[in-house]
XYZ file of C-alpha atoms in Angstrom:
617
model
C -19.941 53.208 -18.606
C -19.062 54.037 -15.061
C -17.334 51.544 -12.842
C -19.628 50.112 -10.337
C -19.282 47.773 -7.120
C -21.627 45.344 -6.150
C -22.369 42.055 -4.066
C -22.633 38.562 -5.365
C -25.911 37.209 -4.482
C -26.825 33.470 -3.728
C -30.316 32.200 -4.896
C -31.086 30.233 -1.842
C -33.861 28.278 -3.447
C -31.395 26.405 -5.242
C -28.660 25.760 -2.371
C -30.313 22.677 -0.989
C -30.396 20.741 -4.272
C -26.707 21.647 -4.786
C -26.012 20.457 -1.191
C -27.737 17.304 -1.461
C -26.355 16.274 -4.963
C -22.804 17.670 -5.047
C -21.354 18.621 -1.648
C -20.488 15.070 -0.556
C -19.057 12.455 -2.698
C -20.739 9.610 -0.590
C -24.271 9.692 0.699
C -23.368 8.035 3.967
C -21.112 10.772 4.991
C -23.995 12.381 6.695
C -23.611 10.084 9.550
C -20.067 11.066 10.190
C -21.087 14.667 9.930
C -23.590 14.803 12.468
C -21.826 12.592 14.893
C -18.735 15.032 14.358
C -20.981 17.976 15.181
C -22.071 16.137 18.369
C -18.406 15.418 19.382
C -17.631 19.152 18.747
C -20.293 20.315 21.028
C -19.044 18.248 23.538
C -15.496 19.444 23.020
C -16.409 22.982 23.149
C -18.144 22.350 26.664
C -15.285 20.610 27.897
C -13.225 23.666 27.120
C -15.485 25.939 28.746
C -15.449 23.827 31.797
C -11.723 24.038 31.716
C -11.643 27.849 31.215
C -14.381 28.137 34.178
C -16.859 29.525 31.680
C -19.144 26.486 32.360
C -20.282 25.097 35.833
C -20.755 21.261 34.777
C -19.870 18.328 36.819
C -16.404 17.390 35.502
C -17.218 13.557 36.089
C -20.272 13.523 34.061
C -19.918 10.886 31.268
C -20.118 12.572 27.761
C -21.558 10.739 24.697
C -23.222 10.819 21.488
C -26.171 8.544 21.041
C -27.382 7.577 17.463
C -31.143 6.105 17.665
C -32.727 4.363 14.776
C -36.678 3.855 14.696
C -37.351 1.918 11.416
C -41.122 2.038 12.243
C -41.268 5.797 12.366
C -38.650 6.283 9.817
C -36.497 8.441 11.987
C -32.650 8.735 12.805
C -31.579 10.656 15.679
C -28.369 12.064 16.866
C -28.158 13.095 20.460
C -25.285 14.636 22.355
C -25.089 16.195 25.720
C -22.433 18.810 24.638
C -22.773 22.871 24.859
C -26.285 23.074 23.157
C -27.568 26.253 21.509
C -29.655 29.232 22.420
C -32.418 30.257 20.022
C -29.966 33.304 18.923
C -27.429 30.583 18.064
C -29.730 28.388 16.341
C -30.534 31.329 13.916
C -26.901 32.218 13.792
C -25.329 28.909 13.103
C -28.121 26.937 11.497
C -29.991 29.472 9.261
C -26.904 31.161 7.867
C -25.409 28.435 5.149
C -21.616 27.979 5.733
C -21.330 30.072 8.751
C -19.203 27.832 11.029
C -20.015 27.567 14.827
C -16.572 25.817 15.312
C -14.731 28.724 13.849
C -16.821 31.237 15.633
C -16.038 29.500 18.944
C -12.315 29.336 18.297
C -12.256 33.039 17.321
C -14.069 34.061 20.634
C -11.757 32.127 22.777
C -8.663 32.420 20.722
C -6.804 34.302 23.560
C -7.300 31.690 26.095
C -6.936 28.373 23.843
C -3.793 26.988 23.149
C -4.714 24.996 20.148
C -7.951 23.992 18.426
C -7.020 20.585 17.490
C -9.863 18.781 19.057
C -12.249 20.974 17.182
C -13.404 19.213 13.990
C -15.745 21.333 12.219
C -14.463 24.494 9.966
C -16.808 25.114 7.203
C -20.275 25.237 8.652
C -21.807 22.778 6.075
C -21.671 19.511 7.864
C -25.231 19.933 9.368
C -26.728 20.267 5.867
C -25.591 16.817 4.901
C -28.614 15.511 6.835
C -30.935 16.790 3.715
C -29.104 14.349 1.491
C -31.307 11.467 3.227
C -34.010 13.463 4.956
C -37.164 14.885 3.739
C -37.476 16.888 7.148
C -35.028 17.837 9.861
C -35.630 18.724 13.365
C -33.420 20.090 16.083
C -34.227 20.300 19.789
C -31.626 21.883 21.823
C -30.963 23.388 25.088
C -27.824 25.597 25.860
C -25.595 25.019 28.871
C -26.091 28.665 29.894
C -28.289 28.980 33.132
C -31.830 30.226 32.314
C -31.870 29.140 28.786
C -35.016 27.758 27.176
C -35.071 24.763 24.997
C -35.574 25.579 21.318
C -37.178 23.451 18.324
C -36.102 24.309 14.744
C -37.838 22.303 11.905
C -37.133 22.559 8.159
C -38.497 20.529 5.014
C -35.503 21.133 2.962
C -36.542 24.501 1.422
C -35.491 28.015 2.512
C -38.302 28.193 5.096
C -38.157 26.920 8.675
C -40.091 27.028 11.887
C -38.721 27.776 15.403
C -40.305 27.651 18.690
C -40.050 26.616 22.182
C -38.984 23.057 22.650
C -41.352 20.664 24.842
C -39.173 17.614 24.537
C -35.514 18.869 25.270
C -35.135 18.936 29.171
C -31.500 18.432 29.429
C -28.410 20.181 28.060
C -27.424 19.205 24.617
C -28.953 18.685 21.033
C -30.901 16.096 19.449
C -31.037 16.247 15.470
C -33.975 13.967 14.207
C -33.979 13.133 10.555
C -37.282 11.963 9.002
C -35.746 9.875 6.256
C -36.702 9.888 2.548
C -38.244 6.983 0.963
C -35.205 6.620 -1.285
C -32.732 6.553 1.755
C -34.529 3.766 3.824
C -31.310 1.642 3.908
C -30.119 4.033 6.544
C -32.936 2.793 8.835
C -31.324 -0.473 9.172
C -29.380 -0.973 12.319
C -26.598 -2.997 10.861
C -26.248 -0.501 8.102
C -25.892 2.555 10.630
C -23.243 0.691 12.650
C -21.251 -0.193 9.653
C -21.071 3.509 8.763
C -20.113 4.436 12.254
C -17.464 1.951 12.616
C -16.021 2.993 8.937
C -15.897 6.771 9.777
C -16.138 7.266 13.530
C -14.164 4.379 15.201
C -11.529 6.651 16.741
C -13.608 9.770 17.516
C -12.846 11.390 20.926
C -16.061 10.965 22.319
C -17.994 7.770 22.948
C -20.686 6.690 20.477
C -23.571 4.634 21.147
C -26.067 3.187 18.795
C -29.566 1.685 19.900
C -32.853 0.845 18.419
C -35.716 2.940 19.758
C -38.111 0.779 21.798
C -35.848 -2.170 22.159
C -34.511 -3.232 25.584
C -30.795 -3.835 25.840
C -28.843 -5.547 28.420
C -26.294 -3.241 30.418
C -23.453 -5.269 29.338
C -24.358 -4.840 25.756
C -24.396 -0.967 26.127
C -20.817 -0.565 24.933
C -19.323 2.340 22.719
C -18.823 1.594 18.933
C -15.540 3.555 19.125
C -12.117 3.663 20.693
C -11.649 7.282 21.908
C -7.925 7.044 22.546
C -6.343 5.316 19.491
C -2.828 4.140 19.786
C -1.540 6.733 17.551
C -2.636 9.465 19.950
C -0.243 7.924 22.742
C 3.480 8.648 22.865
C 5.516 5.765 21.203
C 7.358 5.221 24.744
C 3.963 4.519 26.341
C 2.998 1.731 23.679
C 3.983 -1.643 24.054
C 4.757 -4.357 21.242
C 1.451 -6.269 22.247
C -0.492 -3.005 22.001
C 0.926 -2.194 18.627
C 0.108 -5.906 17.240
C -3.449 -5.766 18.924
C -4.190 -2.473 17.178
C -3.011 -3.805 13.767
C -5.218 -6.669 14.094
C -8.319 -4.983 15.088
C -8.106 -2.196 12.212
C -6.822 -4.301 9.499
C -8.508 -7.690 10.344
C -5.262 -9.414 9.956
C -4.557 -12.291 12.290
C -0.680 -12.103 11.404
C 1.443 -10.094 13.506
C 3.005 -7.237 11.380
C 6.764 -7.456 10.711
C 7.531 -4.081 12.490
C 6.220 -0.516 12.465
C 6.884 3.074 12.498
C 5.046 5.474 15.091
C 4.891 8.981 13.799
C 4.511 11.746 16.245
C 5.196 15.193 14.893
C 4.099 18.550 16.421
C 6.219 20.867 14.321
C 6.144 22.385 11.601
C 2.764 20.774 11.316
C 0.814 18.267 13.382
C 1.038 14.633 12.333
C 0.406 11.285 14.238
C -0.018 7.770 12.871
C 1.491 4.330 12.716
C 2.693 2.699 9.498
C 2.747 -1.315 9.658
C 5.011 -3.609 7.430
C 2.805 -6.581 7.034
C 4.101 -10.107 6.511
C 3.297 -11.258 3.077
C 1.936 -14.693 2.137
C 2.858 -13.994 -1.525
C 4.128 -10.958 -3.556
C 0.506 -10.224 -4.730
C -0.379 -9.280 -1.222
C 1.824 -6.221 -1.666
C -0.910 -4.605 -3.761
C -3.406 -4.902 -0.813
C -1.990 -2.202 1.310
C -4.354 0.148 3.146
C -3.315 3.533 4.700
C -6.294 5.083 6.574
C -6.387 8.892 6.515
C -7.881 10.637 9.598
C -8.393 14.383 10.227
C -8.654 14.961 14.132
C -9.592 11.454 14.398
C -12.241 11.349 11.974
C -11.881 9.066 9.075
C -11.313 10.806 5.701
C -10.490 8.079 3.205
C -7.979 5.137 2.422
C -4.877 5.605 0.356
C -4.649 9.255 -0.414
C -1.906 9.567 -2.613
C -1.336 13.225 -2.176
C -0.178 12.460 1.415
C 1.100 8.925 1.004
C 3.358 8.227 -1.780
C 1.954 5.423 -3.965
C 4.763 2.971 -2.978
C 4.017 3.513 0.767
C 0.388 2.446 0.048
C 1.812 -0.997 0.013
C 1.845 -0.814 3.680
C -0.906 -0.557 6.228
C -1.539 2.062 8.755
C -3.500 5.249 10.180
C -2.263 8.564 9.567
C -4.110 11.510 11.489
C -3.010 15.209 10.526
C -5.397 17.961 11.586
C -3.371 20.363 9.216
C -4.439 18.740 6.219
C -6.039 21.377 3.845
C -9.248 19.256 3.259
C -12.125 20.644 1.013
C -15.428 21.306 2.298
C -16.617 17.772 2.243
C -13.687 16.497 4.044
C -13.458 13.811 1.279
C -10.550 15.125 -0.868
C -7.375 17.266 -0.255
C -7.039 20.818 -1.659
C -3.590 21.269 -3.424
C -1.419 22.652 -0.932
C 2.434 23.100 -0.614
C 2.080 21.886 2.967
C 0.667 18.517 1.740
C 4.107 17.971 -0.100
C 5.936 18.785 2.981
C 3.946 16.230 5.016
C 4.307 13.628 2.201
C 8.218 14.000 2.358
C 8.462 13.880 6.002
C 6.657 10.795 6.000
C 8.991 9.273 3.353
C 12.012 10.463 5.516
C 10.451 8.848 8.771
C 10.003 5.449 6.765
C 13.703 5.563 5.492
C 15.125 6.435 8.929
C 13.245 3.534 10.421
C 14.634 0.961 7.913
C 18.285 2.639 8.196
C 17.797 2.188 12.019
C 16.882 -1.544 11.676
C 19.608 -2.365 9.327
C 22.248 -0.636 11.596
C 20.960 -1.849 14.935
C 19.266 -4.950 14.007
C 20.904 -6.390 11.039
C 19.846 -9.975 11.589
C 16.127 -9.122 11.874
C 16.527 -6.636 8.846
C 17.865 -9.577 6.739
C 15.105 -11.674 8.201
C 12.516 -9.273 6.993
C 13.836 -8.511 3.644
C 11.966 -11.291 1.666
C 8.778 -9.422 2.766
C 9.983 -5.796 2.580
C 11.930 -5.918 -0.677
C 9.211 -5.471 -3.058
C 8.229 -2.210 -1.215
C 11.674 -0.841 -0.982
C 12.419 -1.526 -4.666
C 9.285 -0.077 -5.697
C 9.790 2.875 -3.609
C 13.318 3.414 -5.188
C 11.642 3.194 -8.666
C 9.044 5.584 -7.750
C 10.811 8.217 -5.766
C 14.631 8.761 -6.300
C 15.029 10.681 -3.230
C 13.934 7.601 -1.327
C 16.628 5.738 -3.263
C 19.203 8.179 -2.218
C 18.248 7.862 1.335
C 18.254 3.901 1.633
C 20.576 3.024 -1.075
C 23.352 1.753 1.297
C 21.087 -0.488 3.087
C 19.508 -2.302 -0.024
C 20.726 -6.013 0.516
C 20.789 -9.076 -1.666
C 20.851 -12.731 -0.916
C 23.917 -14.724 -1.992
C 23.746 -18.412 -3.134
C 24.760 -19.428 0.182
C 21.896 -17.615 1.791
C 24.031 -14.798 3.455
C 22.883 -11.200 2.771
C 25.166 -8.631 1.156
C 24.912 -5.163 -0.184
C 25.940 -4.201 -3.583
C 29.131 -2.591 -2.617
C 30.194 -5.537 -0.549
C 29.534 -7.768 -3.681
C 31.550 -5.824 -5.975
C 34.453 -5.508 -3.451
C 34.437 -9.348 -3.041
C 34.270 -10.069 -6.695
C 36.359 -7.267 -8.401
C 39.211 -9.549 -9.138
C 37.254 -12.129 -10.857
C 34.760 -9.992 -12.685
C 35.125 -6.345 -11.946
C 31.810 -4.053 -12.063
C 29.841 -7.209 -13.207
C 27.103 -8.542 -10.899
C 25.933 -12.125 -11.780
C 22.412 -12.960 -10.546
C 19.936 -15.938 -10.581
C 16.151 -15.365 -10.877
C 15.008 -19.128 -10.170
C 17.401 -21.388 -8.352
C 15.692 -24.550 -9.218
C 15.635 -23.951 -13.098
C 18.964 -22.445 -13.110
C 20.576 -25.048 -10.751
C 23.104 -26.409 -13.513
C 24.585 -22.777 -14.047
C 24.737 -22.370 -10.285
C 26.669 -25.861 -9.897
C 29.070 -24.670 -12.335
C 29.465 -21.096 -10.809
C 30.092 -22.848 -7.388
C 32.507 -25.301 -8.823
C 34.438 -22.254 -10.299
C 34.331 -20.453 -6.832
C 31.977 -17.761 -8.499
C 29.146 -16.240 -6.377
C 25.806 -14.810 -7.607
C 22.986 -12.810 -6.243
C 19.502 -14.268 -5.949
C 16.992 -11.713 -7.442
C 13.619 -13.389 -7.605
C 11.294 -10.323 -6.831
C 8.776 -9.336 -9.628
C 10.291 -6.216 -9.799
C 13.798 -6.994 -10.242
C 13.806 -6.784 -13.881
C 13.322 -3.019 -13.789
C 15.176 -2.530 -10.616
C 18.572 -3.704 -11.886
C 18.055 -1.420 -14.970
C 17.492 1.316 -12.414
C 20.708 0.267 -10.471
C 22.685 0.462 -13.618
C 21.623 3.895 -14.390
C 22.602 5.015 -10.713
C 25.592 2.984 -10.294
C 28.321 4.182 -12.899
C 30.049 1.318 -14.672
C 28.227 -1.550 -12.918
C 26.336 -4.053 -15.130
C 23.973 -7.086 -14.092
C 24.043 -10.150 -15.944
C 21.898 -13.217 -15.400
C 23.877 -16.399 -14.618
C 22.892 -17.957 -17.937
C 23.839 -15.007 -20.212
C 27.522 -15.026 -20.112
C 30.505 -17.528 -19.547
C 32.681 -16.011 -17.142
C 36.516 -16.378 -18.266
C 36.818 -18.271 -14.870
C 34.345 -21.032 -16.153
C 36.593 -21.699 -19.251
C 39.381 -24.340 -19.352
C 42.652 -24.533 -21.363
C 41.848 -25.354 -24.982
C 44.577 -27.573 -26.566
C 45.339 -27.739 -30.178
C 43.629 -31.108 -30.470
C 40.433 -29.548 -29.031
C 40.566 -26.837 -31.650
C 40.648 -29.020 -34.392
C 37.449 -30.825 -33.284
C 35.482 -27.369 -33.000
C 34.564 -27.087 -36.645
C 33.442 -30.553 -36.847
C 31.389 -30.321 -33.670
C 29.729 -27.266 -34.829
C 28.671 -28.789 -38.072
C 27.003 -31.781 -36.235
C 24.747 -29.358 -34.180
C 23.989 -26.830 -36.922
C 21.806 -29.699 -38.542
C 19.678 -30.045 -35.380
C 19.510 -26.576 -34.068
C 16.152 -25.294 -33.754
C 14.688 -21.622 -33.990
C 15.407 -21.513 -30.319
C 18.955 -21.144 -31.016
C 20.486 -18.098 -33.026
C 24.096 -19.087 -32.747
C 26.268 -22.111 -31.911
C 29.737 -21.898 -30.104
C 32.311 -24.526 -29.281
C 34.201 -23.889 -26.011
C 36.299 -25.686 -23.402
C 34.848 -25.634 -20.098
C 36.425 -26.612 -16.656
C 33.286 -28.759 -15.990
C 33.564 -31.638 -18.313
C 30.473 -33.116 -17.120
C 28.165 -30.572 -18.979
C 27.868 -31.592 -22.739
C 26.130 -28.280 -23.665
C 24.617 -25.109 -22.181
C 22.090 -22.418 -23.481
C 23.140 -18.625 -23.056
C 20.465 -16.114 -23.174
C 21.550 -12.614 -24.330
C 20.830 -10.425 -21.174
C 19.609 -7.347 -23.372
C 17.282 -9.430 -25.355
C 15.759 -11.315 -22.382
C 14.929 -7.992 -20.591
C 13.459 -6.548 -23.696
C 11.266 -9.668 -24.184
C 10.168 -9.484 -20.483
C 9.241 -5.856 -20.767
C 7.582 -6.459 -24.163
C 5.466 -9.326 -22.495
C 4.698 -7.099 -19.419
C 3.363 -4.260 -21.362
C 2.078 -5.987 -24.277
C -0.172 -8.108 -22.384
C -1.266 -11.844 -22.657
C -3.196 -11.477 -26.154
C -0.540 -9.266 -27.969
C 2.310 -10.654 -29.755
C 5.860 -9.725 -28.207
C 7.769 -7.551 -30.398
C 11.002 -8.844 -28.793
C 12.221 -12.546 -28.499
C 15.171 -13.927 -26.380
C 18.295 -14.552 -28.512
C 19.808 -18.031 -27.379
C 23.261 -19.153 -27.892
C 24.172 -23.059 -27.670
C 27.538 -23.643 -26.124
C 29.035 -27.052 -26.780
C 31.621 -28.203 -24.512
C 34.377 -29.815 -26.448
C 35.998 -30.980 -23.028
C 33.141 -33.298 -22.575
C 33.619 -37.029 -23.124
C 30.286 -37.451 -24.981
C 31.102 -34.740 -27.240
C 34.554 -35.909 -27.936
C 33.086 -39.585 -28.695
C 30.419 -38.053 -30.926
C 32.954 -36.744 -33.413
C 34.317 -40.224 -33.821
C 30.927 -41.725 -34.677
C 30.555 -42.437 -38.471
C 29.178 -39.909 -40.469
C 27.115 -42.484 -42.215
C 25.118 -43.200 -39.177
C 23.594 -39.690 -39.431
C 20.399 -40.675 -37.935
C 21.962 -41.968 -34.719
C 24.210 -38.639 -34.710
C 21.273 -36.507 -35.070
C 19.244 -38.216 -32.414
C 22.148 -37.774 -29.935
C 22.766 -34.122 -30.772
C 18.965 -33.354 -30.547
C 18.953 -34.886 -27.072
C 21.910 -32.920 -25.966
C 19.951 -29.808 -27.145
C 16.999 -30.790 -25.318
C 19.018 -31.095 -22.135
C 20.585 -27.819 -22.668
C 17.123 -26.254 -23.170
C 15.446 -28.118 -20.159
C 18.000 -26.677 -17.855
C 17.564 -23.259 -19.012
C 13.685 -23.075 -19.395
C 10.505 -24.863 -19.038
C 9.776 -26.771 -22.287
C 6.652 -26.058 -24.215
C 4.385 -29.122 -24.475
C 5.499 -29.704 -27.963
C 9.065 -29.521 -26.965
C 8.492 -31.909 -24.143
C 6.546 -34.373 -26.400
C 9.709 -34.350 -28.636
C 12.066 -34.844 -25.631
C 10.071 -37.949 -24.204
C 10.101 -39.459 -27.876
C 13.884 -39.019 -28.312
C 14.553 -40.249 -24.791
C 12.465 -43.540 -25.652
C 14.511 -43.992 -28.966
C 17.856 -43.616 -26.900
C 16.615 -46.319 -24.438
C 15.772 -48.312 -27.395
C 19.303 -47.975 -28.842
C 20.898 -48.763 -25.403
C 18.953 -51.899 -25.222
C 19.747 -53.121 -28.784
C 23.437 -52.529 -27.845
């Protein structure tokens, strides 16, 4: 067989069903596409005026008008842009995927510095109209002197009609959609308004919406969009109040943001935007971030992870990048190495902002920490390069409320417990341990963020030799007192007394001499077992049994007066001894964790019995 060459053919009768069903991910996108086309037509005309190619009144007000006529079942999109001649209609409309925008850019490429304000690229946006329309009509008049208005009509097949237009008298284009019966929701004025506000809130041309035949007051005729969004301005020209107002308007949040980052990059790619750090009422709000992605001021989607790393999606903001390699529907990103560069640049800018705050506004940075710590810690866990950038500005709150870095904590405590970091997760629940630590002139860090269990494991893997221990997991040597021979002799007797009452909650019993003589006993929880139990609970879910349980040690303080006296009680009074030992165990458990309902019942019952003993005395 000889080698032959040929051309791939497209069966045009099948192209419209494909466009209608598969080209766009969301049906309502047709409104975005047709309005974008109108904005492009106006942008082209403005360029021609600038180049001296079109003689148009420069003070003329440009706009795109969307008109709903529910009674007639039509939706119109009208612009006063460049318009089209009959030849151009045949060229741009009847040739599927022939981009008028690209053709315009190529025609004037030697005289145009950039094409950032031209939205269209694929020549397919117009055909999105057929997703909802059984018939589409174009009436257009070119800006060129002597041009005749043209009407083009198509019923969604491969045939069309084109003839002189009797309706179009002014320069520009009107696209009329005769809406299908299964798409009547797009004839509701509130629905169209909602879609325009979603996709077109920041398009560069004013957009108006009206109901045909309905009179509107002049003061009600306001554009639905902001043609100059704040991110398009230079940061030096924006005030704090403008940033706050923009945040509240876009994200419907009545609270002021903590701070923001204004991105303004021209090289090696075009990127503008504002990222806000919201003030959280509670940690769960951190999962409700929203970063809106725009392409030439056209909304694309929320929270695109290819551009915005998932840990930055805890924030709220807008990103506009004309250089994004979008697919033909402008709904998803194509895989591209430049996307990774953009993503890394955004991460770098966020890190730079945090470092600048730490160095120049340390007091404010510390004040923000409670709200931003979950974002920073999650970022470190998800992106090690982010951790490497900001590791020296991660702060922790001490027991006295001051903020300190890990390096500073280790330096302050190296003589007391070198490379060991004590921490607290619940200041109220662990108050007994905190009291003992303070009396011994020891300090601990408060780690009460939901991510801290993972974060400290991450830090241990990154900081050589450093280990974290919760305040109830270990007795520092500083907490221990001197043990005399007399106390040593009591240890075995004390241990035996408590062995008889120890519950399943206690794996081991130890007798120690503590400086704090007021505490009869305390519970220690193995750091490793507790972390494993928490991980098991988190990943196993509520309905699954935990594979790991916390290992608890009961430490009896032989320096406590009650414990000393307990050893002198007659062994024949066993019921009384057991009651007191059980009660001491209850108190130790109570200071370490919340009692279960059954444990609480037992504790109250023993309390009542002890009160009765006191009264009987």
